[in-house]
Amino acid sequence: LSILKERESVRLYETFMEKAGLLETKLIQLREEIDRRERLRILQAKILLRRKAKFFQFCVNGVEALIVLYLFFK
């Protein structure tokens, strides 16, 4: 009887350790997914900032061209 109890307790321990391992693997996967999403968010912010900078440069160039034309035809 004690052997059966010991086997059952070993089986429960093995099941517990297996589930703990699966949970640890899942936690690692979740952390990797969070890191990936954070990198993606940063990349999207950089792209948006670059677009805004290009538009601003376009506006500055346009104003500069208008000033040159104004001075040329004045």
mmCIF file of N, CA and C in Angstrom:
data_model
loop_
_atom_site.group_PDB
_atom_site.id
_atom_site.type_symbol
_atom_site.label_atom_id
_atom_site.label_comp_id
_atom_site.label_asym_id
_atom_site.label_seq_id
_atom_site.Cartn_x
_atom_site.Cartn_y
_atom_site.Cartn_z
ATOM 1 N N LEU A 1 0.833 -1.204 0.000
ATOM 2 C CA LEU A 1 0.000 0.000 0.000
ATOM 3 C C LEU A 1 0.872 1.260 0.000
ATOM 4 N N SER A 2 1.930 1.235 0.794
ATOM 5 C CA SER A 2 2.804 2.413 0.827
ATOM 6 C C SER A 2 3.524 2.591 -0.510
ATOM 7 N N ILE A 3 3.795 1.470 -1.204
ATOM 8 C CA ILE A 3 4.430 1.563 -2.527
ATOM 9 C C ILE A 3 3.474 2.246 -3.503
ATOM 10 N N LEU A 4 2.183 1.899 -3.435
ATOM 11 C CA LEU A 4 1.196 2.535 -4.313
ATOM 12 C C LEU A 4 1.081 4.031 -4.014
ATOM 13 N N LYS A 5 1.086 4.367 -2.730
ATOM 14 C CA LYS A 5 1.027 5.782 -2.354
ATOM 15 C C LYS A 5 2.262 6.520 -2.861
ATOM 16 N N GLU A 6 3.418 5.862 -2.739
ATOM 17 C CA GLU A 6 4.661 6.487 -3.194
ATOM 18 C C GLU A 6 4.644 6.665 -4.710
ATOM 19 N N ARG A 7 4.170 5.650 -5.438
ATOM 20 C CA ARG A 7 4.074 5.757 -6.902
ATOM 21 C C ARG A 7 3.136 6.900 -7.296
ATOM 22 N N GLU A 8 1.999 6.979 -6.607
ATOM 23 C CA GLU A 8 1.031 8.037 -6.898
ATOM 24 C C GLU A 8 1.650 9.406 -6.610
ATOM 25 N N SER A 9 2.367 9.496 -5.521
ATOM 26 C CA SER A 9 2.998 10.758 -5.174
ATOM 27 C C SER A 9 4.086 11.119 -6.174
ATOM 28 N N VAL A 10 4.832 10.132 -6.663
ATOM 29 C CA VAL A 10 5.847 10.382 -7.701
ATOM 30 C C VAL A 10 5.159 10.821 -8.986
ATOM 31 N N ARG A 11 4.069 10.168 -9.331
ATOM 32 C CA ARG A 11 3.319 10.513 -10.543
ATOM 33 C C ARG A 11 2.779 11.947 -10.450
ATOM 34 N N LEU A 12 2.239 12.303 -9.286
ATOM 35 C CA LEU A 12 1.749 13.668 -9.090
ATOM 36 C C LEU A 12 2.885 14.681 -9.201
ATOM 37 N N TYR A 13 4.039 14.338 -8.620
ATOM 38 C CA TYR A 13 5.194 15.230 -8.685
ATOM 39 C C TYR A 13 5.649 15.410 -10.132
ATOM 40 N N GLU A 14 5.708 14.298 -10.887
ATOM 41 C CA GLU A 14 6.122 14.378 -12.292
ATOM 42 C C GLU A 14 5.140 15.219 -13.104
ATOM 43 N N THR A 15 3.853 15.033 -12.845
ATOM 44 C CA THR A 15 2.832 15.825 -13.540
ATOM 45 C C THR A 15 2.987 17.302 -13.199
ATOM 46 N N PHE A 16 3.204 17.576 -11.931
ATOM 47 C CA PHE A 16 3.399 18.958 -11.494
ATOM 48 C C PHE A 16 4.612 19.584 -12.181
ATOM 49 N N MET A 17 5.716 18.851 -12.221
ATOM 50 C CA MET A 17 6.938 19.374 -12.838
ATOM 51 C C MET A 17 6.743 19.582 -14.344
ATOM 52 N N GLU A 18 6.002 18.673 -14.978
ATOM 53 C CA GLU A 18 5.730 18.808 -16.410
ATOM 54 C C GLU A 18 4.905 20.070 -16.673
ATOM 55 N N LYS A 19 3.869 20.270 -15.851
ATOM 56 C CA LYS A 19 3.031 21.465 -16.017
ATOM 57 C C LYS A 19 3.824 22.731 -15.713
ATOM 58 N N ALA A 20 4.691 22.676 -14.720
ATOM 59 C CA ALA A 20 5.532 23.835 -14.397
ATOM 60 C C ALA A 20 6.452 24.152 -15.572
ATOM 61 N N GLY A 21 6.986 23.116 -16.211
ATOM 62 C CA GLY A 21 7.836 23.318 -17.384
ATOM 63 C C GLY A 21 7.066 23.943 -18.528
ATOM 64 N N LEU A 22 5.831 23.485 -18.733
ATOM 65 C CA LEU A 22 4.996 24.056 -19.794
ATOM 66 C C LEU A 22 4.674 25.512 -19.504
ATOM 67 N N LEU A 23 4.392 25.809 -18.239
ATOM 68 C CA LEU A 23 4.103 27.192 -17.859
ATOM 69 C C LEU A 23 5.324 28.084 -18.064
ATOM 70 N N GLU A 24 6.496 27.557 -17.729
ATOM 71 C CA GLU A 24 7.726 28.329 -17.920
ATOM 72 C C GLU A 24 7.962 28.595 -19.404
ATOM 73 N N THR A 25 7.726 27.589 -20.233
ATOM 74 C CA THR A 25 7.865 27.755 -21.681
ATOM 75 C C THR A 25 6.882 28.798 -22.189
ATOM 76 N N LYS A 26 5.650 28.742 -21.718
ATOM 77 C CA LYS A 26 4.626 29.708 -22.127
ATOM 78 C C LYS A 26 5.018 31.119 -21.689
ATOM 79 N N LEU A 27 5.550 31.251 -20.484
ATOM 80 C CA LEU A 27 5.991 32.550 -19.984
ATOM 81 C C LEU A 27 7.109 33.115 -20.857
ATOM 82 N N ILE A 28 8.053 32.275 -21.240
ATOM 83 C CA ILE A 28 9.138 32.713 -22.126
ATOM 84 C C ILE A 28 8.568 33.167 -23.462
ATOM 85 N N GLN A 29 7.613 32.417 -24.008
ATOM 86 C CA GLN A 29 6.991 32.794 -25.281
ATOM 87 C C GLN A 29 6.269 34.131 -25.157
ATOM 88 N N LEU A 30 5.563 34.336 -24.052
ATOM 89 C CA LEU A 30 4.853 35.599 -23.845
ATOM 90 C C LEU A 30 5.821 36.772 -23.736
ATOM 91 N N ARG A 31 6.926 36.570 -23.038
ATOM 92 C CA ARG A 31 7.928 37.638 -22.922
ATOM 93 C C ARG A 31 8.516 37.973 -24.288
ATOM 94 N N GLU A 32 8.792 36.939 -25.089
ATOM 95 C CA GLU A 32 9.322 37.167 -26.437
ATOM 96 C C GLU A 32 8.309 37.926 -27.290
ATOM 97 N N GLU A 33 7.033 37.581 -27.158
ATOM 98 C CA GLU A 33 5.984 38.267 -27.917
ATOM 99 C C GLU A 33 5.877 39.734 -27.483
ATOM 100 N N ILE A 34 5.966 39.982 -26.182
ATOM 101 C CA ILE A 34 5.928 41.362 -25.682
ATOM 102 C C ILE A 34 7.117 42.148 -26.225
ATOM 103 N N ASP A 35 8.305 41.543 -26.195
ATOM 104 C CA ASP A 35 9.496 42.211 -26.732
ATOM 105 C C ASP A 35 9.335 42.496 -28.216
ATOM 106 N N ARG A 36 8.786 41.547 -28.966
ATOM 107 C CA ARG A 36 8.593 41.721 -30.403
ATOM 108 C C ARG A 36 7.617 42.868 -30.676
ATOM 109 N N ARG A 37 6.539 42.907 -29.915
ATOM 110 C CA ARG A 37 5.550 43.984 -30.097
ATOM 111 C C ARG A 37 6.136 45.346 -29.721
ATOM 112 N N GLU A 38 6.961 45.374 -28.691
ATOM 113 C CA GLU A 38 7.598 46.633 -28.292
ATOM 114 C C GLU A 38 8.546 47.119 -29.389
ATOM 115 N N ARG A 39 9.331 46.195 -29.958
ATOM 116 C CA ARG A 39 10.220 46.579 -31.064
ATOM 117 C C ARG A 39 9.412 47.072 -32.255
ATOM 118 N N LEU A 40 8.291 46.417 -32.530
ATOM 119 C CA LEU A 40 7.422 46.833 -33.635
ATOM 120 C C LEU A 40 6.851 48.227 -33.377
ATOM 121 N N ARG A 41 6.424 48.493 -32.150
ATOM 122 C CA ARG A 41 5.880 49.805 -31.805
ATOM 123 C C ARG A 41 6.940 50.893 -31.974
ATOM 124 N N ILE A 42 8.158 50.613 -31.540
ATOM 125 C CA ILE A 42 9.253 51.579 -31.685
ATOM 126 C C ILE A 42 9.548 51.826 -33.160
ATOM 127 N N LEU A 43 9.561 50.753 -33.948
ATOM 128 C CA LEU A 43 9.812 50.887 -35.383
ATOM 129 C C LEU A 43 8.724 51.718 -36.049
ATOM 130 N N GLN A 44 7.475 51.497 -35.677
ATOM 131 C CA GLN A 44 6.373 52.279 -36.243
ATOM 132 C C GLN A 44 6.503 53.752 -35.858
ATOM 133 N N ALA A 45 6.917 54.030 -34.630
ATOM 134 C CA ALA A 45 7.105 55.415 -34.191
ATOM 135 C C ALA A 45 8.229 56.078 -34.985
ATOM 136 N N LYS A 46 9.313 55.336 -35.239
ATOM 137 C CA LYS A 46 10.419 55.884 -36.029
ATOM 138 C C LYS A 46 9.975 56.182 -37.456
ATOM 139 N N ILE A 47 9.193 55.287 -38.038
ATOM 140 C CA ILE A 47 8.695 55.496 -39.404
ATOM 141 C C ILE A 47 7.812 56.735 -39.455
ATOM 142 N N LEU A 48 6.923 56.876 -38.493
ATOM 143 C CA LEU A 48 6.041 58.047 -38.455
ATOM 144 C C LEU A 48 6.852 59.332 -38.299
ATOM 145 N N LEU A 49 7.842 59.309 -37.425
ATOM 146 C CA LEU A 49 8.691 60.484 -37.223
ATOM 147 C C LEU A 49 9.449 60.828 -38.504
ATOM 148 N N ARG A 50 9.949 59.816 -39.193
ATOM 149 C CA ARG A 50 10.670 60.043 -40.448
ATOM 150 C C ARG A 50 9.744 60.659 -41.494
ATOM 151 N N ARG A 51 8.502 60.174 -41.570
ATOM 152 C CA ARG A 51 7.531 60.742 -42.517
ATOM 153 C C ARG A 51 7.251 62.207 -42.200
ATOM 154 N N LYS A 52 7.088 62.511 -40.924
ATOM 155 C CA LYS A 52 6.839 63.898 -40.524
ATOM 156 C C LYS A 52 8.035 64.779 -40.874
ATOM 157 N N ALA A 53 9.244 64.265 -40.655
ATOM 158 C CA ALA A 53 10.453 65.031 -40.969
ATOM 159 C C ALA A 53 10.556 65.281 -42.469
ATOM 160 N N LYS A 54 10.238 64.268 -43.278
ATOM 161 C CA LYS A 54 10.281 64.441 -44.736
ATOM 162 C C LYS A 54 9.244 65.465 -45.185
ATOM 163 N N PHE A 55 8.054 65.434 -44.610
ATOM 164 C CA PHE A 55 7.018 66.405 -44.967
ATOM 165 C C PHE A 55 7.454 67.812 -44.562
ATOM 166 N N PHE A 56 8.038 67.936 -43.371
ATOM 167 C CA PHE A 56 8.521 69.237 -42.913
ATOM 168 C C PHE A 56 9.606 69.757 -43.853
ATOM 169 N N GLN A 57 10.526 68.876 -44.266
ATOM 170 C CA GLN A 57 11.586 69.269 -45.197
ATOM 171 C C GLN A 57 10.988 69.698 -46.529
ATOM 172 N N PHE A 58 9.961 68.998 -46.985
ATOM 173 C CA PHE A 58 9.264 69.362 -48.227
ATOM 174 C C PHE A 58 8.673 70.772 -48.105
ATOM 175 N N CYS A 59 8.042 71.061 -46.966
ATOM 176 C CA CYS A 59 7.451 72.391 -46.748
ATOM 177 C C CYS A 59 8.529 73.472 -46.719
ATOM 178 N N VAL A 60 9.628 73.206 -46.035
ATOM 179 C CA VAL A 60 10.725 74.177 -45.963
ATOM 180 C C VAL A 60 11.285 74.434 -47.359
ATOM 181 N N ASN A 61 11.475 73.372 -48.142
ATOM 182 C CA ASN A 61 11.982 73.531 -49.508
ATOM 183 C C ASN A 61 11.007 74.339 -50.356
ATOM 184 N N GLY A 62 9.717 74.109 -50.181
ATOM 185 C CA GLY A 62 8.704 74.858 -50.927
ATOM 186 C C GLY A 62 8.731 76.336 -50.583
ATOM 187 N N VAL A 63 8.834 76.642 -49.303
ATOM 188 C CA VAL A 63 8.901 78.043 -48.871
ATOM 189 C C VAL A 63 10.174 78.689 -49.413
ATOM 190 N N GLU A 64 11.264 77.962 -49.360
ATOM 191 C CA GLU A 64 12.537 78.478 -49.880
ATOM 192 C C GLU A 64 12.421 78.779 -51.376
ATOM 193 N N ALA A 65 11.793 77.889 -52.125
ATOM 194 C CA ALA A 65 11.603 78.106 -53.564
ATOM 195 C C ALA A 65 10.724 79.327 -53.811
ATOM 196 N N LEU A 66 9.679 79.491 -53.031
ATOM 197 C CA LEU A 66 8.807 80.662 -53.189
ATOM 198 C C LEU A 66 9.556 81.961 -52.896
ATOM 199 N N ILE A 67 10.403 81.956 -51.883
ATOM 200 C CA ILE A 67 11.192 83.151 -51.553
ATOM 201 C C ILE A 67 12.143 83.485 -52.696
ATOM 202 N N VAL A 68 12.810 82.468 -53.246
ATOM 203 C CA VAL A 68 13.733 82.684 -54.369
ATOM 204 C C VAL A 68 12.980 83.247 -55.561
ATOM 205 N N LEU A 69 11.823 82.670 -55.874
ATOM 206 C CA LEU A 69 11.027 83.169 -57.003
ATOM 207 C C LEU A 69 10.568 84.600 -56.749
ATOM 208 N N TYR A 70 10.157 84.887 -55.530
ATOM 209 C CA TYR A 70 9.715 86.247 -55.191
ATOM 210 C C TYR A 70 10.858 87.245 -55.387
ATOM 211 N N LEU A 71 12.038 86.876 -54.876
ATOM 212 C CA LEU A 71 13.184 87.778 -54.999
ATOM 213 C C LEU A 71 13.628 87.921 -56.454
ATOM 214 N N PHE A 72 13.502 86.847 -57.230
ATOM 215 C CA PHE A 72 13.920 86.870 -58.633
ATOM 216 C C PHE A 72 13.002 87.753 -59.468
ATOM 217 N N PHE A 73 11.695 87.694 -59.218
ATOM 218 C CA PHE A 73 10.731 88.444 -60.027
ATOM 219 C C PHE A 73 10.327 89.775 -59.399
ATOM 220 N N LYS A 74 10.924 90.156 -58.328
ATOM 221 C CA LYS A 74 10.577 91.379 -57.597
ATOM 222 C C LYS A 74 10.903 92.611 -58.404
#
